[in-house]
mmCIF file with all atom_site columns, C-alpha atoms in Angstrom:
data_model
loop_
_atom_site.group_PDB
_atom_site.id
_atom_site.type_symbol
_atom_site.label_atom_id
_atom_site.label_alt_id
_atom_site.label_comp_id
_atom_site.label_asym_id
_atom_site.label_entity_id
_atom_site.label_seq_id
_atom_site.pdbx_PDB_ins_code
_atom_site.Cartn_x
_atom_site.Cartn_y
_atom_site.Cartn_z
_atom_site.occupancy
_atom_site.B_iso_or_equiv
_atom_site.pdbx_formal_charge
_atom_site.auth_seq_id
_atom_site.auth_comp_id
_atom_site.auth_asym_id
_atom_site.auth_atom_id
_atom_site.pdbx_PDB_model_num
ATOM 1   C CA . MET A 1 1   ? -0.112  -20.006 -5.600  1.00 0.00 ? 470 MET A CA 1
ATOM 2   C CA . LYS A 1 2   ? 1.580   -19.601 -2.229  1.00 0.00 ? 471 LYS A CA 1
ATOM 3   C CA . SER A 1 3   ? 1.805   -16.936 0.459   1.00 0.00 ? 472 SER A CA 1
ATOM 4   C CA . ALA A 1 4   ? 4.972   -15.196 1.533   1.00 0.00 ? 473 ALA A CA 1
ATOM 5   C CA . PHE A 1 5   ? 4.870   -12.731 4.424   1.00 0.00 ? 474 PHE A CA 1
ATOM 6   C CA . GLN A 1 6   ? 7.154   -9.732  4.958   1.00 0.00 ? 475 GLN A CA 1
ATOM 7   C CA . PRO A 1 7   ? 7.210   -7.948  8.340   1.00 0.00 ? 476 PRO A CA 1
ATOM 8   C CA . ILE A 1 8   ? 6.314   -4.294  8.807   1.00 0.00 ? 477 ILE A CA 1
ATOM 9   C CA . VAL A 1 9   ? 7.562   -2.510  11.917  1.00 0.00 ? 478 VAL A CA 1
ATOM 10  C CA . SER A 1 10  ? 6.770   0.692   13.741  1.00 0.00 ? 479 SER A CA 1
ATOM 11  C CA . ALA A 1 11  ? 9.385   3.398   14.271  1.00 0.00 ? 480 ALA A CA 1
ATOM 12  C CA . SER A 1 12  ? 10.356  1.691   17.535  1.00 0.00 ? 481 SER A CA 1
ATOM 13  C CA . GLY A 1 13  ? 11.273  -1.478  15.626  1.00 0.00 ? 482 GLY A CA 1
ATOM 14  C CA . ALA A 1 14  ? 8.384   -3.466  17.089  1.00 0.00 ? 483 ALA A CA 1
ATOM 15  C CA . LEU A 1 15  ? 6.239   -5.635  14.820  1.00 0.00 ? 484 LEU A CA 1
ATOM 16  C CA . PHE A 1 16  ? 3.197   -3.878  13.370  1.00 0.00 ? 485 PHE A CA 1
ATOM 17  C CA . GLY A 1 17  ? 2.071   -6.475  10.846  1.00 0.00 ? 486 GLY A CA 1
ATOM 18  C CA . TYR A 1 18  ? 2.873   -8.374  7.659   1.00 0.00 ? 487 TYR A CA 1
ATOM 19  C CA . GLU A 1 19  ? 2.382   -7.793  3.951   1.00 0.00 ? 488 GLU A CA 1
ATOM 20  C CA . ALA A 1 20  ? 1.156   -10.892 2.154   1.00 0.00 ? 489 ALA A CA 1
ATOM 21  C CA . LEU A 1 21  ? 2.930   -11.425 -1.171  1.00 0.00 ? 490 LEU A CA 1
ATOM 22  C CA . LEU A 1 22  ? 1.927   -13.927 -3.821  1.00 0.00 ? 491 LEU A CA 1
ATOM 23  C CA . ARG A 1 23  ? 4.384   -16.512 -5.126  1.00 0.00 ? 492 ARG A CA 1
ATOM 24  C CA . ILE A 1 24  ? 3.359   -18.466 -8.216  1.00 0.00 ? 493 ILE A CA 1
ATOM 25  C CA . TYR A 1 25  ? 4.889   -21.781 -9.292  1.00 0.00 ? 494 TYR A CA 1
ATOM 26  C CA . GLY A 1 26  ? 4.565   -23.800 -12.494 1.00 0.00 ? 495 GLY A CA 1
ATOM 27  C CA . GLN A 1 27  ? 3.818   -27.495 -12.708 1.00 0.00 ? 496 GLN A CA 1
ATOM 28  C CA . ASP A 1 28  ? 7.576   -28.124 -12.760 1.00 0.00 ? 497 ASP A CA 1
ATOM 29  C CA . GLY A 1 29  ? 7.902   -26.461 -9.353  1.00 0.00 ? 498 GLY A CA 1
ATOM 30  C CA . LEU A 1 30  ? 9.813   -23.447 -10.642 1.00 0.00 ? 499 LEU A CA 1
ATOM 31  C CA . GLN A 1 31  ? 8.775   -20.006 -9.455  1.00 0.00 ? 500 GLN A CA 1
ATOM 32  C CA . LEU A 1 32  ? 7.198   -17.752 -12.081 1.00 0.00 ? 501 LEU A CA 1
ATOM 33  C CA . GLN A 1 33  ? 7.041   -13.968 -12.337 1.00 0.00 ? 502 GLN A CA 1
ATOM 34  C CA . THR A 1 34  ? 3.969   -12.733 -10.455 1.00 0.00 ? 503 THR A CA 1
ATOM 35  C CA . GLU A 1 35  ? 3.242   -9.416  -12.123 1.00 0.00 ? 504 GLU A CA 1
ATOM 36  C CA . PRO A 1 36  ? 2.292   -10.686 -15.633 1.00 0.00 ? 505 PRO A CA 1
ATOM 37  C CA . PHE A 1 37  ? -0.550  -12.655 -14.080 1.00 0.00 ? 506 PHE A CA 1
ATOM 38  C CA . PHE A 1 38  ? -2.214  -9.402  -13.084 1.00 0.00 ? 507 PHE A CA 1
ATOM 39  C CA . SER A 1 39  ? -1.197  -7.025  -15.873 1.00 0.00 ? 508 SER A CA 1
ATOM 40  C CA . THR A 1 40  ? -0.868  -9.097  -19.029 1.00 0.00 ? 509 THR A CA 1
ATOM 41  C CA . GLY A 1 41  ? -3.174  -8.242  -21.901 1.00 0.00 ? 510 GLY A CA 1
ATOM 42  C CA . PHE A 1 42  ? -3.437  -11.919 -22.830 1.00 0.00 ? 511 PHE A CA 1
ATOM 43  C CA . MET A 1 43  ? -5.585  -12.762 -19.800 1.00 0.00 ? 512 MET A CA 1
ATOM 44  C CA . PRO A 1 44  ? -9.253  -11.740 -19.632 1.00 0.00 ? 513 PRO A CA 1
ATOM 45  C CA . SER A 1 45  ? -9.995  -9.201  -16.914 1.00 0.00 ? 514 SER A CA 1
ATOM 46  C CA . SER A 1 46  ? -12.424 -11.661 -15.281 1.00 0.00 ? 515 SER A CA 1
ATOM 47  C CA . ASP A 1 47  ? -9.565  -14.145 -14.821 1.00 0.00 ? 516 ASP A CA 1
ATOM 48  C CA . ARG A 1 48  ? -7.315  -11.463 -13.352 1.00 0.00 ? 517 ARG A CA 1
ATOM 49  C CA . ILE A 1 49  ? -10.051 -10.456 -10.909 1.00 0.00 ? 518 ILE A CA 1
ATOM 50  C CA . ASN A 1 50  ? -10.596 -14.084 -9.873  1.00 0.00 ? 519 ASN A CA 1
ATOM 51  C CA . LEU A 1 51  ? -6.848  -14.610 -9.373  1.00 0.00 ? 520 LEU A CA 1
ATOM 52  C CA . ASP A 1 52  ? -6.735  -11.456 -7.285  1.00 0.00 ? 521 ASP A CA 1
ATOM 53  C CA . ARG A 1 53  ? -9.569  -12.723 -5.079  1.00 0.00 ? 522 ARG A CA 1
ATOM 54  C CA . LEU A 1 54  ? -8.154  -16.228 -4.816  1.00 0.00 ? 523 LEU A CA 1
ATOM 55  C CA . ALA A 1 55  ? -4.809  -14.810 -3.695  1.00 0.00 ? 524 ALA A CA 1
ATOM 56  C CA . ARG A 1 56  ? -6.518  -12.881 -0.893  1.00 0.00 ? 525 ARG A CA 1
ATOM 57  C CA . VAL A 1 57  ? -8.342  -16.007 0.291   1.00 0.00 ? 526 VAL A CA 1
ATOM 58  C CA . ILE A 1 58  ? -5.076  -17.961 0.377   1.00 0.00 ? 527 ILE A CA 1
ATOM 59  C CA . HIS A 1 59  ? -3.331  -15.137 2.260   1.00 0.00 ? 528 HIS A CA 1
ATOM 60  C CA . LEU A 1 60  ? -6.134  -14.771 4.812   1.00 0.00 ? 529 LEU A CA 1
ATOM 61  C CA . ARG A 1 61  ? -6.164  -18.474 5.632   1.00 0.00 ? 530 ARG A CA 1
ATOM 62  C CA . ASN A 1 62  ? -2.379  -18.718 5.822   1.00 0.00 ? 531 ASN A CA 1
ATOM 63  C CA . PHE A 1 63  ? -2.166  -15.609 7.990   1.00 0.00 ? 532 PHE A CA 1
ATOM 64  C CA . VAL A 1 64  ? -4.608  -17.003 10.533  1.00 0.00 ? 533 VAL A CA 1
ATOM 65  C CA . ARG A 1 65  ? -3.023  -20.442 10.512  1.00 0.00 ? 534 ARG A CA 1
ATOM 66  C CA . PHE A 1 66  ? 0.671   -19.552 10.546  1.00 0.00 ? 535 PHE A CA 1
ATOM 67  C CA . VAL A 1 67  ? 1.013   -15.915 11.715  1.00 0.00 ? 536 VAL A CA 1
ATOM 68  C CA . SER A 1 68  ? -2.088  -14.375 13.337  1.00 0.00 ? 537 SER A CA 1
ATOM 69  C CA . ASP A 1 69  ? -0.108  -11.486 14.795  1.00 0.00 ? 538 ASP A CA 1
ATOM 70  C CA . GLY A 1 70  ? -0.547  -7.801  14.009  1.00 0.00 ? 539 GLY A CA 1
ATOM 71  C CA . ALA A 1 71  ? -2.114  -6.278  10.908  1.00 0.00 ? 540 ALA A CA 1
ATOM 72  C CA . LEU A 1 72  ? -2.391  -7.980  7.524   1.00 0.00 ? 541 LEU A CA 1
ATOM 73  C CA . PHE A 1 73  ? -1.647  -6.058  4.310   1.00 0.00 ? 542 PHE A CA 1
ATOM 74  C CA . LEU A 1 74  ? -3.270  -7.454  1.159   1.00 0.00 ? 543 LEU A CA 1
ATOM 75  C CA . ASN A 1 75  ? -2.508  -6.191  -2.344  1.00 0.00 ? 544 ASN A CA 1
ATOM 76  C CA . MET A 1 76  ? -5.408  -5.279  -4.603  1.00 0.00 ? 545 MET A CA 1
ATOM 77  C CA . THR A 1 77  ? -5.224  -4.185  -8.232  1.00 0.00 ? 546 THR A CA 1
ATOM 78  C CA . PRO A 1 78  ? -7.485  -1.293  -9.290  1.00 0.00 ? 547 PRO A CA 1
ATOM 79  C CA . ILE A 1 79  ? -9.225  -3.577  -11.792 1.00 0.00 ? 548 ILE A CA 1
ATOM 80  C CA . ALA A 1 80  ? -10.364 -5.791  -8.906  1.00 0.00 ? 549 ALA A CA 1
ATOM 81  C CA . ALA A 1 81  ? -11.546 -2.810  -6.884  1.00 0.00 ? 550 ALA A CA 1
ATOM 82  C CA . LEU A 1 82  ? -13.514 -1.628  -9.937  1.00 0.00 ? 551 LEU A CA 1
ATOM 83  C CA . ASP A 1 83  ? -15.378 -4.913  -10.376 1.00 0.00 ? 552 ASP A CA 1
ATOM 84  C CA . ALA A 1 84  ? -18.673 -3.117  -9.806  1.00 0.00 ? 553 ALA A CA 1
ATOM 85  C CA . GLY A 1 85  ? -20.842 -5.948  -11.128 1.00 0.00 ? 554 GLY A CA 1
ATOM 86  C CA . SER A 1 86  ? -20.057 -8.197  -8.191  1.00 0.00 ? 555 SER A CA 1
ATOM 87  C CA . GLN A 1 87  ? -18.725 -5.761  -5.574  1.00 0.00 ? 556 GLN A CA 1
ATOM 88  C CA . GLN A 1 88  ? -21.539 -6.318  -3.097  1.00 0.00 ? 557 GLN A CA 1
ATOM 89  C CA . TYR A 1 89  ? -21.168 -10.084 -3.367  1.00 0.00 ? 558 TYR A CA 1
ATOM 90  C CA . GLY A 1 90  ? -17.426 -9.686  -2.967  1.00 0.00 ? 559 GLY A CA 1
ATOM 91  C CA . TYR A 1 91  ? -17.779 -7.525  0.140   1.00 0.00 ? 560 TYR A CA 1
ATOM 92  C CA . ASN A 1 92  ? -20.277 -9.872  1.758   1.00 0.00 ? 561 ASN A CA 1
ATOM 93  C CA . SER A 1 93  ? -18.116 -12.892 0.977   1.00 0.00 ? 562 SER A CA 1
ATOM 94  C CA . LEU A 1 94  ? -14.997 -11.175 2.306   1.00 0.00 ? 563 LEU A CA 1
ATOM 95  C CA . ILE A 1 95  ? -16.684 -9.965  5.493   1.00 0.00 ? 564 ILE A CA 1
ATOM 96  C CA . SER A 1 96  ? -18.120 -13.390 6.274   1.00 0.00 ? 565 SER A CA 1
ATOM 97  C CA . ARG A 1 97  ? -14.764 -15.056 5.588   1.00 0.00 ? 566 ARG A CA 1
ATOM 98  C CA . VAL A 1 98  ? -12.881 -12.615 7.828   1.00 0.00 ? 567 VAL A CA 1
ATOM 99  C CA . LYS A 1 99  ? -15.438 -13.130 10.589  1.00 0.00 ? 568 LYS A CA 1
ATOM 100 C CA . GLU A 1 100 ? -15.256 -16.911 10.168  1.00 0.00 ? 569 GLU A CA 1
ATOM 101 C CA . LEU A 1 101 ? -11.472 -16.764 10.586  1.00 0.00 ? 570 LEU A CA 1
ATOM 102 C CA . GLY A 1 102 ? -11.748 -14.717 13.776  1.00 0.00 ? 571 GLY A CA 1
ATOM 103 C CA . LEU A 1 103 ? -10.186 -11.525 12.394  1.00 0.00 ? 572 LEU A CA 1
ATOM 104 C CA . SER A 1 104 ? -11.544 -8.011  12.784  1.00 0.00 ? 573 SER A CA 1
ATOM 105 C CA . ASN A 1 105 ? -11.942 -5.881  9.657   1.00 0.00 ? 574 ASN A CA 1
ATOM 106 C CA . ASP A 1 106 ? -9.756  -3.090  11.020  1.00 0.00 ? 575 ASP A CA 1
ATOM 107 C CA . ARG A 1 107 ? -6.724  -5.397  11.118  1.00 0.00 ? 576 ARG A CA 1
ATOM 108 C CA . ILE A 1 108 ? -6.817  -5.741  7.341   1.00 0.00 ? 577 ILE A CA 1
ATOM 109 C CA . TYR A 1 109 ? -5.206  -3.153  5.064   1.00 0.00 ? 578 TYR A CA 1
ATOM 110 C CA . PHE A 1 110 ? -5.921  -3.286  1.347   1.00 0.00 ? 579 PHE A CA 1
ATOM 111 C CA . GLU A 1 111 ? -2.940  -1.969  -0.579  1.00 0.00 ? 580 GLU A CA 1
ATOM 112 C CA . ILE A 1 112 ? -4.061  -0.366  -3.812  1.00 0.00 ? 581 ILE A CA 1
ATOM 113 C CA . LEU A 1 113 ? -1.292  -0.819  -6.333  1.00 0.00 ? 582 LEU A CA 1
ATOM 114 C CA . GLU A 1 114 ? -0.432  2.420   -8.088  1.00 0.00 ? 583 GLU A CA 1
ATOM 115 C CA . HIS A 1 115 ? -1.454  1.174   -11.538 1.00 0.00 ? 584 HIS A CA 1
ATOM 116 C CA . THR A 1 116 ? -3.129  3.399   -14.090 1.00 0.00 ? 585 THR A CA 1
ATOM 117 C CA . CYS A 1 117 ? -6.874  3.284   -13.544 1.00 0.00 ? 586 CYS A CA 1
ATOM 118 C CA . ALA A 1 118 ? -9.506  3.815   -16.239 1.00 0.00 ? 587 ALA A CA 1
ATOM 119 C CA . ASN A 1 119 ? -12.028 5.283   -13.816 1.00 0.00 ? 588 ASN A CA 1
ATOM 120 C CA . ASP A 1 120 ? -10.610 7.020   -10.758 1.00 0.00 ? 589 ASP A CA 1
ATOM 121 C CA . ARG A 1 121 ? -14.052 8.222   -9.639  1.00 0.00 ? 590 ARG A CA 1
ATOM 122 C CA . LEU A 1 122 ? -15.424 4.669   -9.452  1.00 0.00 ? 591 LEU A CA 1
ATOM 123 C CA . LEU A 1 123 ? -12.207 3.457   -7.804  1.00 0.00 ? 592 LEU A CA 1
ATOM 124 C CA . VAL A 1 124 ? -12.482 6.089   -5.072  1.00 0.00 ? 593 VAL A CA 1
ATOM 125 C CA . SER A 1 125 ? -16.147 5.210   -4.485  1.00 0.00 ? 594 SER A CA 1
ATOM 126 C CA . SER A 1 126 ? -15.296 1.504   -4.172  1.00 0.00 ? 595 SER A CA 1
ATOM 127 C CA . LEU A 1 127 ? -12.489 2.178   -1.692  1.00 0.00 ? 596 LEU A CA 1
ATOM 128 C CA . GLN A 1 128 ? -14.713 4.415   0.404   1.00 0.00 ? 597 GLN A CA 1
ATOM 129 C CA . ASP A 1 129 ? -17.251 1.579   0.557   1.00 0.00 ? 598 ASP A CA 1
ATOM 130 C CA . MET A 1 130 ? -14.516 -0.714  1.890   1.00 0.00 ? 599 MET A CA 1
ATOM 131 C CA . GLN A 1 131 ? -13.582 1.846   4.547   1.00 0.00 ? 600 GLN A CA 1
ATOM 132 C CA . ASP A 1 132 ? -17.250 2.059   5.536   1.00 0.00 ? 601 ASP A CA 1
ATOM 133 C CA . TYR A 1 133 ? -17.103 -1.699  6.215   1.00 0.00 ? 602 TYR A CA 1
ATOM 134 C CA . GLY A 1 134 ? -14.210 -1.090  8.589   1.00 0.00 ? 603 GLY A CA 1
ATOM 135 C CA . PHE A 1 135 ? -11.333 -2.170  6.351   1.00 0.00 ? 604 PHE A CA 1
ATOM 136 C CA . ARG A 1 136 ? -8.206  -0.017  6.078   1.00 0.00 ? 605 ARG A CA 1
ATOM 137 C CA . ILE A 1 137 ? -6.791  1.391   2.841   1.00 0.00 ? 606 ILE A CA 1
ATOM 138 C CA . ALA A 1 138 ? -3.120  1.885   1.959   1.00 0.00 ? 607 ALA A CA 1
ATOM 139 C CA . ILE A 1 139 ? -1.773  3.478   -1.217  1.00 0.00 ? 608 ILE A CA 1
ATOM 140 C CA . ASP A 1 140 ? 1.165   1.347   -2.379  1.00 0.00 ? 609 ASP A CA 1
ATOM 141 C CA . ASP A 1 141 ? 4.421   2.433   -4.057  1.00 0.00 ? 610 ASP A CA 1
ATOM 142 C CA . TYR A 1 142 ? 3.636   6.138   -3.853  1.00 0.00 ? 611 TYR A CA 1
ATOM 143 C CA . GLY A 1 143 ? 6.194   8.071   -5.868  1.00 0.00 ? 612 GLY A CA 1
ATOM 144 C CA . VAL A 1 144 ? 6.316   5.921   -9.003  1.00 0.00 ? 613 VAL A CA 1
ATOM 145 C CA . ASP A 1 145 ? 4.191   4.851   -11.997 1.00 0.00 ? 614 ASP A CA 1
ATOM 146 C CA . ALA A 1 146 ? 0.605   6.088   -11.704 1.00 0.00 ? 615 ALA A CA 1
ATOM 147 C CA . SER A 1 147 ? 1.104   7.920   -8.406  1.00 0.00 ? 616 SER A CA 1
ATOM 148 C CA . SER A 1 148 ? -1.312  10.793  -8.097  1.00 0.00 ? 617 SER A CA 1
ATOM 149 C CA . GLU A 1 149 ? -1.689  13.295  -5.279  1.00 0.00 ? 618 GLU A CA 1
ATOM 150 C CA . SER A 1 150 ? -5.244  13.983  -6.419  1.00 0.00 ? 619 SER A CA 1
ATOM 151 C CA . ARG A 1 151 ? -6.117  10.261  -6.139  1.00 0.00 ? 620 ARG A CA 1
ATOM 152 C CA . VAL A 1 152 ? -4.627  10.119  -2.638  1.00 0.00 ? 621 VAL A CA 1
ATOM 153 C CA . ARG A 1 153 ? -6.625  13.153  -1.575  1.00 0.00 ? 622 ARG A CA 1
ATOM 154 C CA . LYS A 1 154 ? -9.830  11.595  -2.900  1.00 0.00 ? 623 LYS A CA 1
ATOM 155 C CA . VAL A 1 155 ? -9.154  8.161   -1.355  1.00 0.00 ? 624 VAL A CA 1
ATOM 156 C CA . ASN A 1 156 ? -8.001  9.621   1.986   1.00 0.00 ? 625 ASN A CA 1
ATOM 157 C CA . PRO A 1 157 ? -6.077  6.435   2.871   1.00 0.00 ? 626 PRO A CA 1
ATOM 158 C CA . ASP A 1 158 ? -5.112  5.234   6.317   1.00 0.00 ? 627 ASP A CA 1
ATOM 159 C CA . ILE A 1 159 ? -1.505  4.678   5.192   1.00 0.00 ? 628 ILE A CA 1
ATOM 160 C CA . ILE A 1 160 ? 0.640   5.982   2.341   1.00 0.00 ? 629 ILE A CA 1
ATOM 161 C CA . LYS A 1 161 ? 3.401   3.524   1.438   1.00 0.00 ? 630 LYS A CA 1
ATOM 162 C CA . VAL A 1 162 ? 6.347   5.462   0.038   1.00 0.00 ? 631 VAL A CA 1
ATOM 163 C CA . ASP A 1 163 ? 8.467   3.904   -2.697  1.00 0.00 ? 632 ASP A CA 1
ATOM 164 C CA . ARG A 1 164 ? 12.166  3.452   -1.916  1.00 0.00 ? 633 ARG A CA 1
ATOM 165 C CA . SER A 1 165 ? 13.146  5.818   -4.744  1.00 0.00 ? 634 SER A CA 1
ATOM 166 C CA . LEU A 1 166 ? 11.990  8.790   -2.644  1.00 0.00 ? 635 LEU A CA 1
ATOM 167 C CA . LEU A 1 167 ? 14.153  7.645   0.274   1.00 0.00 ? 636 LEU A CA 1
ATOM 168 C CA . THR A 1 168 ? 17.128  7.246   -2.071  1.00 0.00 ? 637 THR A CA 1
ATOM 169 C CA . ASP A 1 169 ? 16.589  10.780  -3.385  1.00 0.00 ? 638 ASP A CA 1
ATOM 170 C CA . TYR A 1 170 ? 16.369  12.098  0.189   1.00 0.00 ? 639 TYR A CA 1
ATOM 171 C CA . ILE A 1 171 ? 19.670  10.476  1.150   1.00 0.00 ? 640 ILE A CA 1
ATOM 172 C CA . ASP A 1 172 ? 21.230  11.831  -2.063  1.00 0.00 ? 641 ASP A CA 1
ATOM 173 C CA . GLY A 1 173 ? 20.355  15.373  -1.050  1.00 0.00 ? 642 GLY A CA 1
ATOM 174 C CA . LYS A 1 174 ? 17.004  15.745  -2.831  1.00 0.00 ? 643 LYS A CA 1
ATOM 175 C CA . PRO A 1 175 ? 14.551  15.752  0.073   1.00 0.00 ? 644 PRO A CA 1
ATOM 176 C CA . GLU A 1 176 ? 11.646  17.638  -1.537  1.00 0.00 ? 645 GLU A CA 1
ATOM 177 C CA . GLU A 1 177 ? 9.472   14.728  -2.744  1.00 0.00 ? 646 GLU A CA 1
ATOM 178 C CA . LEU A 1 178 ? 9.729   12.623  0.414   1.00 0.00 ? 647 LEU A CA 1
ATOM 179 C CA . GLN A 1 179 ? 9.069   15.622  2.623   1.00 0.00 ? 648 GLN A CA 1
ATOM 180 C CA . ALA A 1 180 ? 6.082   16.535  0.441   1.00 0.00 ? 649 ALA A CA 1
ATOM 181 C CA . VAL A 1 181 ? 4.573   13.062  0.940   1.00 0.00 ? 650 VAL A CA 1
ATOM 182 C CA . ILE A 1 182 ? 5.064   13.293  4.717   1.00 0.00 ? 651 ILE A CA 1
ATOM 183 C CA . ASN A 1 183 ? 3.395   16.718  4.717   1.00 0.00 ? 652 ASN A CA 1
ATOM 184 C CA . LEU A 1 184 ? 0.526   15.359  2.599   1.00 0.00 ? 653 LEU A CA 1
ATOM 185 C CA . ALA A 1 185 ? 0.038   12.440  4.996   1.00 0.00 ? 654 ALA A CA 1
ATOM 186 C CA . HIS A 1 186 ? -0.038  14.764  7.995   1.00 0.00 ? 655 HIS A CA 1
ATOM 187 C CA . GLU A 1 187 ? -2.590  16.963  6.230   1.00 0.00 ? 656 GLU A CA 1
ATOM 188 C CA . LEU A 1 188 ? -4.827  13.924  5.550   1.00 0.00 ? 657 LEU A CA 1
ATOM 189 C CA . ASN A 1 189 ? -4.247  12.429  9.012   1.00 0.00 ? 658 ASN A CA 1
ATOM 190 C CA . ALA A 1 190 ? -2.693  9.354   7.368   1.00 0.00 ? 659 ALA A CA 1
ATOM 191 C CA . LYS A 1 191 ? 0.315   7.329   8.498   1.00 0.00 ? 660 LYS A CA 1
ATOM 192 C CA . VAL A 1 192 ? 3.502   7.017   6.410   1.00 0.00 ? 661 VAL A CA 1
ATOM 193 C CA . LEU A 1 193 ? 5.169   3.682   5.702   1.00 0.00 ? 662 LEU A CA 1
ATOM 194 C CA . THR A 1 194 ? 8.545   3.796   3.966   1.00 0.00 ? 663 THR A CA 1
ATOM 195 C CA . GLU A 1 195 ? 9.431   0.798   1.789   1.00 0.00 ? 664 GLU A CA 1
ATOM 196 C CA . GLY A 1 196 ? 12.875  -0.427  0.827   1.00 0.00 ? 665 GLY A CA 1
ATOM 197 C CA . ILE A 1 197 ? 14.654  -0.146  4.185   1.00 0.00 ? 666 ILE A CA 1
ATOM 198 C CA . GLU A 1 198 ? 17.838  -2.021  3.315   1.00 0.00 ? 667 GLU A CA 1
ATOM 199 C CA . SER A 1 199 ? 20.431  -0.818  5.843   1.00 0.00 ? 668 SER A CA 1
ATOM 200 C CA . GLN A 1 200 ? 20.963  0.585   9.329   1.00 0.00 ? 669 GLN A CA 1
ATOM 201 C CA . ASN A 1 201 ? 21.447  3.992   7.732   1.00 0.00 ? 670 ASN A CA 1
ATOM 202 C CA . ASP A 1 202 ? 18.051  3.756   5.980   1.00 0.00 ? 671 ASP A CA 1
ATOM 203 C CA . PHE A 1 203 ? 16.449  2.740   9.271   1.00 0.00 ? 672 PHE A CA 1
ATOM 204 C CA . ASN A 1 204 ? 18.021  5.602   11.222  1.00 0.00 ? 673 ASN A CA 1
ATOM 205 C CA . THR A 1 205 ? 17.243  8.171   8.518   1.00 0.00 ? 674 THR A CA 1
ATOM 206 C CA . VAL A 1 206 ? 13.571  7.245   8.385   1.00 0.00 ? 675 VAL A CA 1
ATOM 207 C CA . ARG A 1 207 ? 13.239  7.249   12.168  1.00 0.00 ? 676 ARG A CA 1
ATOM 208 C CA . GLU A 1 208 ? 14.698  10.765  12.300  1.00 0.00 ? 677 GLU A CA 1
ATOM 209 C CA . LEU A 1 209 ? 12.106  11.867  9.732   1.00 0.00 ? 678 LEU A CA 1
ATOM 210 C CA . GLY A 1 210 ? 9.315   10.757  12.030  1.00 0.00 ? 679 GLY A CA 1
ATOM 211 C CA . VAL A 1 211 ? 7.900   8.152   9.655   1.00 0.00 ? 680 VAL A CA 1
ATOM 212 C CA . ASP A 1 212 ? 5.379   5.814   11.317  1.00 0.00 ? 681 ASP A CA 1
ATOM 213 C CA . TYR A 1 213 ? 6.192   2.407   9.786   1.00 0.00 ? 682 TYR A CA 1
ATOM 214 C CA . MET A 1 214 ? 8.985   0.694   7.841   1.00 0.00 ? 683 MET A CA 1
ATOM 215 C CA . GLN A 1 215 ? 9.411   -2.307  5.577   1.00 0.00 ? 684 GLN A CA 1
ATOM 216 C CA . GLY A 1 216 ? 12.374  -3.741  3.708   1.00 0.00 ? 685 GLY A CA 1
ATOM 217 C CA . TYR A 1 217 ? 15.107  -6.371  3.561   1.00 0.00 ? 686 TYR A CA 1
ATOM 218 C CA . TYR A 1 218 ? 16.940  -4.884  6.567   1.00 0.00 ? 687 TYR A CA 1
ATOM 219 C CA . ILE A 1 219 ? 13.832  -5.539  8.642   1.00 0.00 ? 688 ILE A CA 1
ATOM 220 C CA . GLY A 1 220 ? 12.928  -8.861  7.068   1.00 0.00 ? 689 GLY A CA 1
ATOM 221 C CA . ARG A 1 221 ? 12.622  -10.506 3.656   1.00 0.00 ? 690 ARG A CA 1
ATOM 222 C CA . PRO A 1 222 ? 9.409   -12.097 2.380   1.00 0.00 ? 691 PRO A CA 1
ATOM 223 C CA . VAL A 1 223 ? 9.287   -15.682 3.659   1.00 0.00 ? 692 VAL A CA 1
ATOM 224 C CA . LEU A 1 224 ? 7.008   -18.525 2.585   1.00 0.00 ? 693 LEU A CA 1
ATOM 225 C CA . VAL A 1 225 ? 4.669   -19.646 5.362   1.00 0.00 ? 694 VAL A CA 1
ATOM 226 C CA . SER A 1 226 ? 6.383   -23.037 5.428   1.00 0.00 ? 695 SER A CA 1
ATOM 227 C CA . GLU A 1 227 ? 9.669   -21.303 6.345   1.00 0.00 ? 696 GLU A CA 1
ATOM 228 C CA . LEU A 1 228 ? 8.454   -18.636 8.779   1.00 0.00 ? 697 LEU A CA 1
ATOM 229 C CA . PRO A 1 229 ? 10.337  -18.333 12.079  1.00 0.00 ? 698 PRO A CA 1
ATOM 230 C CA . CYS A 1 230 ? 8.294   -18.840 15.216  1.00 0.00 ? 699 CYS A CA 1
ATOM 231 C CA . LEU A 1 231 ? 8.826   -15.329 16.539  1.00 0.00 ? 700 LEU A CA 1
ATOM 232 C CA . PHE A 1 232 ? 9.647   -11.968 15.013  1.00 0.00 ? 701 PHE A CA 1
ATOM 233 C CA . GLU A 1 233 ? 12.534  -10.216 16.750  1.00 0.00 ? 702 GLU A CA 1
ATOM 234 C CA . SER A 1 234 ? 12.252  -6.441  17.124  1.00 0.00 ? 703 SER A CA 1
ATOM 235 C CA . ILE A 1 235 ? 14.844  -4.350  15.279  1.00 0.00 ? 704 ILE A CA 1
#
């Protein structure tokens, strides 16, 4: 399990932070698909939760050692957020680890993947607890899969990350969904981060919309910590 980091920039093009992305390799050194490790029905939920936690530990340590600049975005599956039996232990362990590494809680954004959740009420309660501890919450990939406006309203996230498909629709002359997300974010006093910025045109379009943050291959691809450049250059 290795960390890759992808830059996130503000509308000005200046660095805002990095999303930590997990890369998994087999014993032969070949990279494996990440998603089955967290969604497969063949793995017990306890193992998926432990993998989720282990990934965050690896990302935190690598971020402090190799990056340590800006905010850190960490993915979290709903099943991990719902691990009520050991939530308090998990929070205490996380808080002490973050403090030990010299980070402040408000620099860390937990991205809740838009997977179907068996218990939205418990999920919302868990996320509110995390916000009470000073951590930030981002809703990931809004616009696809299990996206739900009602869940967003209940969670009241700090950032809504918009899936590229909504930007593509906007450029193709179907602006309603993207504009609706921006309006929703403004209503909830949340920031908007548009994913999938792949060209100068995407970048310019999003800036004109007044979106707060951007992420995508045009800005920077995910890079393993061993290959990170020394400095991020503003767009």
